[in-house]
Short mmCIF file of C-alpha atoms in Angstrom, two decimals:
data_model
loop_
_atom_site.label_atom_id
_atom_site.label_comp_id
_atom_site.label_asym_id
_atom_site.label_seq_id
_atom_site.Cartn_x
_atom_site.Cartn_y
_atom_site.Cartn_z
CA MET A 85 -0.19 108.05 108.34
CA THR A 86 -2.72 106.83 110.88
CA VAL A 87 -1.96 104.74 113.97
CA SER A 88 -4.52 102.70 115.90
CA LEU A 89 -3.88 100.74 119.09
CA HIS A 90 -6.27 98.13 120.46
CA HIS A 91 -6.14 95.93 123.54
CA CYS A 92 -8.94 93.37 123.89
CA GLU A 93 -9.95 90.92 126.60
CA ASP A 94 -12.51 89.15 124.39
CA VAL A 95 -11.63 87.21 121.26
CA ALA A 96 -14.78 88.26 119.37
CA GLU A 97 -14.00 91.94 119.99
CA HIS A 98 -10.37 91.36 119.03
CA ALA A 99 -11.45 89.96 115.64
CA GLN A 100 -13.43 93.12 114.84
CA ARG A 101 -10.67 95.63 115.58
CA LEU A 102 -8.81 95.43 112.27
CA SER A 103 -10.61 97.74 109.86
CA GLY A 104 -11.13 96.42 106.34
CA TRP A 105 -10.64 92.79 107.39
CA GLN A 106 -13.68 90.62 108.05
CA GLN A 107 -12.63 88.13 110.67
CA GLU A 108 -14.25 85.58 112.93
CA TYR A 109 -12.12 84.19 115.74
CA ASP A 110 -12.95 81.22 117.96
CA GLN A 111 -11.11 80.66 121.21
CA ILE A 112 -10.10 77.00 121.35
CA GLU A 113 -7.90 77.10 124.44
CA ALA A 114 -9.20 77.53 127.98
CA GLY A 115 -8.33 80.79 129.74
CA HIS A 116 -8.85 84.55 129.80
CA PHE A 117 -8.01 85.97 126.39
CA SER A 118 -5.73 88.98 126.03
CA GLY A 119 -4.68 90.41 122.68
CA ASP A 120 -3.12 93.52 121.14
CA ILE A 121 -3.22 95.11 117.69
CA VAL A 122 -0.98 97.92 116.46
CA ASP A 123 -2.19 99.24 113.11
CA VAL A 124 0.02 101.64 111.11
CA SER A 125 -1.47 102.77 107.79
CA GLY A 126 0.43 104.76 105.19
CA GLN A 127 -0.48 105.77 101.64
CA GLU A 128 0.22 102.45 99.90
CA ILE A 129 1.62 100.31 102.72
CA ARG A 130 -0.08 99.16 105.88
CA LEU A 131 1.64 97.36 108.74
CA PHE A 132 -0.11 95.78 111.66
CA ARG A 133 1.09 93.64 114.49
CA GLU A 134 -1.29 91.21 116.15
CA SER A 135 -0.64 89.10 119.23
CA GLY A 136 -2.73 86.89 121.49
CA ASN A 137 -2.11 84.68 124.50
CA LEU A 138 -4.47 81.79 123.63
CA GLY A 139 -4.92 79.40 120.74
CA LEU A 140 -7.50 80.55 118.17
CA SER A 141 -9.28 79.23 115.13
CA HIS A 142 -9.69 82.04 112.62
CA LEU A 143 -11.75 82.62 109.50
CA MET A 144 -10.66 85.66 107.48
CA HIS A 145 -11.79 87.69 104.47
CA PHE A 146 -9.06 90.19 103.72
CA PRO A 147 -8.94 93.13 101.28
CA GLU A 148 -8.50 91.81 97.73
CA SER A 149 -6.86 95.00 96.46
CA GLN A 150 -3.63 94.25 98.34
CA TRP A 151 -0.94 91.64 98.84
CA HIS A 152 -0.64 90.55 102.46
CA LEU A 153 2.73 89.34 103.73
CA VAL A 154 2.97 87.61 107.10
CA LEU A 155 6.24 87.77 109.07
CA PRO A 156 5.90 85.86 112.35
CA ILE A 157 7.78 87.21 115.36
CA HIS A 158 6.68 84.26 117.47
CA TRP A 159 4.75 81.35 116.00
CA PRO A 160 5.18 78.22 118.16
CA SER A 161 3.63 75.85 115.65
CA PRO A 162 5.01 73.87 112.71
CA SER A 163 1.95 74.51 110.53
CA LEU A 164 0.56 77.41 108.49
CA PHE A 165 3.34 80.05 108.77
CA GLN A 166 7.12 79.72 108.81
CA THR A 167 9.10 82.07 111.01
CA GLU A 168 12.14 82.20 108.70
CA ALA A 169 10.23 83.11 105.53
CA ILE A 170 7.89 85.71 104.03
CA ASN A 171 4.43 84.10 103.97
CA VAL A 172 2.11 85.45 101.25
CA LEU A 173 -1.60 85.09 102.01
CA PRO A 174 -3.64 83.69 99.12
CA HIS A 175 -6.11 85.58 96.94
CA CYS A 176 -9.27 83.75 97.99
CA GLU A 177 -12.78 84.26 99.32
CA GLU A 178 -11.98 83.01 102.80
CA PHE A 179 -8.92 81.76 104.63
CA ARG A 180 -9.04 79.43 107.62
CA GLY A 181 -6.26 78.59 110.02
CA VAL A 182 -5.34 77.88 113.63
CA ALA A 183 -3.11 80.24 115.61
CA PRO A 184 -1.13 78.77 118.52
CA ALA A 185 -1.05 80.30 121.99
CA ASN A 186 1.27 83.30 122.43
CA TYR A 187 1.39 84.07 118.70
CA ASP A 188 2.87 87.37 117.57
CA LEU A 189 2.63 88.38 113.91
CA LEU A 190 3.70 91.25 111.70
CA VAL A 191 1.52 91.63 108.60
CA VAL A 192 2.33 94.13 105.86
CA SER A 193 -0.22 94.95 103.14
CA ILE A 194 0.81 96.56 99.85
CA ASP A 195 -1.23 97.56 96.81
CA ARG A 196 -1.53 94.79 94.23
CA HIS A 197 -0.25 96.94 91.36
CA ARG A 198 3.18 96.73 92.99
CA TYR A 199 5.28 93.59 92.51
CA GLU A 200 3.02 92.02 89.91
CA TRP A 201 5.26 88.94 89.84
CA LEU A 202 3.49 87.92 93.06
CA GLU A 203 0.42 86.98 90.99
CA ARG A 204 1.89 83.58 90.21
CA ASP A 205 -0.23 80.92 91.99
CA ASP A 206 -1.85 83.70 94.00
CA HIS A 207 -4.78 81.45 95.02
CA ARG A 208 -2.39 79.47 97.23
CA LEU A 209 -0.55 80.25 100.42
CA ARG A 210 3.08 80.73 99.34
CA ARG A 211 6.46 81.40 100.90
CA LEU A 212 9.21 83.69 99.65
CA GLU A 213 12.81 83.05 100.57
CA ALA A 214 14.89 86.06 101.61
CA PRO A 215 18.41 86.31 103.06
CA ALA A 216 18.12 85.35 106.74
CA SER A 217 20.06 88.36 108.04
CA LEU A 218 18.01 90.79 105.96
CA LEU A 219 14.71 89.26 107.05
CA ALA A 220 15.79 89.38 110.70
CA ASP A 221 16.88 93.04 110.39
CA VAL A 222 13.59 94.20 108.80
CA LYS A 223 11.49 92.27 111.31
CA ALA A 224 13.53 93.70 114.20
CA GLN A 225 13.06 97.24 112.89
CA TRP A 226 9.28 96.84 112.51
CA GLN A 227 9.02 95.11 115.88
CA ALA A 228 10.88 98.01 117.53
CA MET A 229 8.52 100.47 115.82
CA THR A 230 5.39 98.70 117.09
CA ASP A 231 6.96 98.18 120.55
CA TYR A 232 7.48 101.93 120.77
CA LEU A 233 3.87 102.65 119.79
CA LEU A 234 2.54 100.11 122.32
CA ALA A 235 4.67 101.61 125.08
CA SER A 236 3.85 105.26 124.29
CA GLN A 237 0.10 104.72 123.75
CA GLU A 238 -0.12 107.99 121.80
CA ALA A 239 0.06 109.19 118.20
CA PRO A 240 3.64 109.73 116.96
CA SER A 241 4.83 113.21 116.05
CA PRO A 242 4.83 114.26 112.36
CA ALA A 243 8.61 113.79 112.24
CA LEU A 244 8.34 110.30 113.68
CA GLN A 245 5.54 109.46 111.24
CA ARG A 246 7.82 110.36 108.35
CA THR A 247 10.52 108.13 109.82
CA PHE A 248 8.09 105.23 110.18
CA SER A 249 6.82 105.69 106.60
CA ARG A 250 10.36 105.63 105.28
CA GLN A 251 11.17 102.50 107.31
CA LEU A 252 8.11 100.73 105.92
CA GLU A 253 8.92 101.63 102.31
CA GLU A 254 12.57 100.67 102.66
CA GLY A 255 11.74 97.42 104.44
CA VAL A 256 9.29 96.30 101.76
CA GLU A 257 11.71 97.20 98.97
CA LEU A 258 14.54 95.31 100.64
CA LEU A 259 12.46 92.21 101.32
CA LEU A 260 10.75 91.89 97.95
CA GLY A 261 13.74 93.13 96.02
CA ASP A 262 15.96 90.40 97.45
CA ALA A 263 13.33 87.68 97.82
CA SER A 264 13.21 84.72 95.49
CA ARG A 265 10.77 85.35 92.65
CA SER A 266 9.82 81.68 92.57
CA PRO A 267 7.47 81.35 95.53
CA ARG A 268 7.19 77.93 97.14
CA LEU A 269 3.66 76.65 97.49
CA ASP A 270 2.71 75.73 101.02
CA ASP A 271 1.89 72.06 100.86
CA THR A 272 1.35 71.85 104.61
CA CYS A 273 -1.76 74.05 104.52
CA TYR A 274 -3.46 72.30 101.64
CA ARG A 275 -2.72 68.70 102.46
CA THR A 276 -5.37 66.18 103.39
CA ARG A 277 -5.29 66.90 107.12
CA ARG A 278 -6.02 70.58 106.58
CA TYR A 279 -8.84 69.73 104.20
CA ILE A 280 -10.41 67.36 106.75
CA VAL A 281 -10.39 69.99 109.48
CA ASP A 282 -11.82 72.67 107.17
CA ARG A 283 -14.62 70.39 105.91
CA CYS A 284 -15.59 69.39 109.44
CA HIS A 285 -15.61 73.05 110.43
CA ALA A 286 -17.93 73.87 107.52
CA LEU A 287 -20.25 70.90 108.14
CA ALA A 288 -20.61 71.81 111.81
CA ARG A 289 -21.60 75.38 110.87
CA GLU A 290 -24.26 74.16 108.44
CA GLN A 291 -26.37 72.64 111.24
CA PRO A 292 -25.51 74.56 114.42
CA ASP A 293 -28.57 73.36 116.36
CA ASP A 294 -27.99 69.72 115.34
CA PRO A 295 -24.22 69.32 114.97
CA PRO A 296 -22.99 66.15 113.25
CA SER A 297 -21.52 63.37 115.37
CA ILE A 298 -17.96 62.18 114.96
CA MET A 299 -19.23 59.02 113.28
CA ASN A 300 -21.37 61.06 110.92
CA LEU A 301 -18.38 63.24 109.96
CA CYS A 302 -16.32 60.11 109.24
CA GLN A 303 -19.07 58.72 107.03
CA ARG A 304 -19.55 61.96 105.10
CA LEU A 305 -15.82 62.41 104.51
CA LYS A 306 -15.30 58.67 103.91
CA ILE A 307 -12.44 58.46 106.40
CA SER A 308 -11.73 56.41 109.51
CA ARG A 309 -12.15 57.72 113.03
CA ARG A 310 -8.40 57.35 113.51
CA THR A 311 -7.69 59.56 110.46
CA LEU A 312 -10.12 62.17 111.74
CA GLN A 313 -8.55 62.14 115.20
CA TYR A 314 -5.00 62.37 113.86
CA SER A 315 -5.84 65.20 111.45
CA PHE A 316 -7.33 67.36 114.20
CA GLN A 317 -4.54 66.59 116.65
CA VAL A 318 -1.83 67.60 114.17
CA GLU A 319 -3.57 70.67 112.74
CA THR A 320 -5.29 72.10 115.85
CA GLY A 321 -3.66 70.42 118.84
CA LEU A 322 -7.11 69.27 119.96
CA SER A 323 -9.37 66.29 119.48
CA PRO A 324 -12.25 66.82 117.01
CA VAL A 325 -14.75 66.71 119.91
CA HIS A 326 -12.99 69.48 121.85
CA TYR A 327 -12.32 71.62 118.78
CA LEU A 328 -15.86 71.49 117.37
CA ARG A 329 -17.41 72.02 120.80
CA ALA A 330 -15.21 75.11 121.27
CA LEU A 331 -16.56 76.51 117.98
CA ARG A 332 -20.15 76.11 119.22
CA LEU A 333 -19.34 77.70 122.60
CA ASN A 334 -17.77 80.66 120.82
CA ALA A 335 -20.89 80.98 118.65
CA VAL A 336 -23.01 81.26 121.81
CA ARG A 337 -20.69 83.94 123.18
CA ARG A 338 -20.86 85.92 119.92
CA SER A 339 -24.65 85.65 119.97
CA LEU A 340 -24.76 87.10 123.49
CA LEU A 341 -22.40 89.86 122.42
CA GLN A 342 -24.68 90.79 119.52
CA ASP A 343 -27.88 90.63 121.57
CA PRO A 344 -27.37 90.82 125.36
CA SER A 345 -31.15 90.94 125.89
CA GLN A 346 -31.68 87.31 124.89
CA CYS A 347 -32.03 84.34 127.20
CA ILE A 348 -28.87 82.29 127.71
CA ALA A 349 -30.77 79.03 127.28
CA ASP A 350 -32.09 80.18 123.89
CA ALA A 351 -28.64 81.20 122.68
CA ALA A 352 -27.24 77.85 123.84
CA ALA A 353 -30.03 75.86 122.18
CA GLN A 354 -29.31 77.53 118.83
CA GLN A 355 -25.91 75.83 118.96
CA GLY A 356 -27.19 72.43 120.05
CA PHE A 357 -26.66 72.82 123.82
CA PHE A 358 -29.89 71.65 125.44
CA HIS A 359 -28.46 70.41 128.74
CA GLN A 360 -27.93 73.63 130.70
CA SER A 361 -25.63 72.33 133.43
CA TYR A 362 -23.37 70.69 130.82
CA PHE A 363 -23.35 73.86 128.71
CA SER A 364 -22.53 76.09 131.72
CA ARG A 365 -19.72 73.79 132.83
CA GLU A 366 -18.07 73.69 129.40
CA TYR A 367 -18.54 77.43 128.87
CA ARG A 368 -16.88 78.15 132.23
CA ARG A 369 -14.04 75.74 131.43
CA LEU A 370 -13.25 77.47 128.13
CA PHE A 371 -13.77 81.13 129.01
CA GLN A 372 -13.02 80.95 132.76
CA GLU A 373 -16.35 82.52 133.64
CA PRO A 374 -19.99 81.35 133.67
CA PRO A 375 -22.26 82.55 130.84
CA SER A 376 -24.29 84.60 133.34
CA THR A 377 -21.18 86.67 134.15
CA THR A 378 -20.58 87.29 130.44
CA LEU A 379 -24.18 88.41 129.99
CA ARG A 380 -24.15 90.74 133.02
CA ARG A 381 -20.94 92.40 131.80
CA LEU A 382 -22.41 92.91 128.34
CA GLN A 383 -25.64 94.30 129.73
CA ALA A 384 -23.73 96.68 131.97
CA ALA A 385 -21.65 97.88 129.03
#
């Protein structure tokens, strides 16, 4: 068993800390980000716990050789994941979603040769029903395990590792042994509103230096401005203007992270920000620091 602990103050760094998962996170809520990951890997089962204090938009490519079950500890949002169910991530090339502020998730990954009945509709996000008391007990046990590791900040002893491995195996067997074998498809994630947000996200990324206007997005998707506004508000908690601008600001920040030697104005222009005072004001509002401070910290590091 291997145990990794990560605490990050930058959302881009946080996204890179989970080995084997290709992730891109965008901070969509103003503030200083703070997140933690506890990663416990056994022979055939991997458990990690991820938490963050701010709302995020995430794009994920996860290992295809495993099933990934999401058990939210705290998920203050009615969309994407349900707290009182086992959420099974789909088998797909990429998965987009929005995480609310102060989210706290347990995710367990198991090899796909186990529980082959999970292959039914595996291209969709699904939910498995399990007895409420059993689900609560397993989540509490895994939460206590990760709480201990976060508090100790050191590798567990061999004896404790064996205990953790046994708890993981028993927890998975209990959950999937007693879960309904007729998964419910998640209609909330694949409804029209989710599709509208995902398409707008993709269209904005296609032309980063010349992002489409709200009117242009409405025309291309053949929807009204009101439908666009409502879809974003329900799915992301933000207006389309604020959400899509946050994506572009995050892209500038990632660019500076990858190449701290570049000029801020050049990095901003690549994402369609040509008015420097406006860019600096919006960057400061979202990340609570001016872009020059970000760049100096990166250069110093």
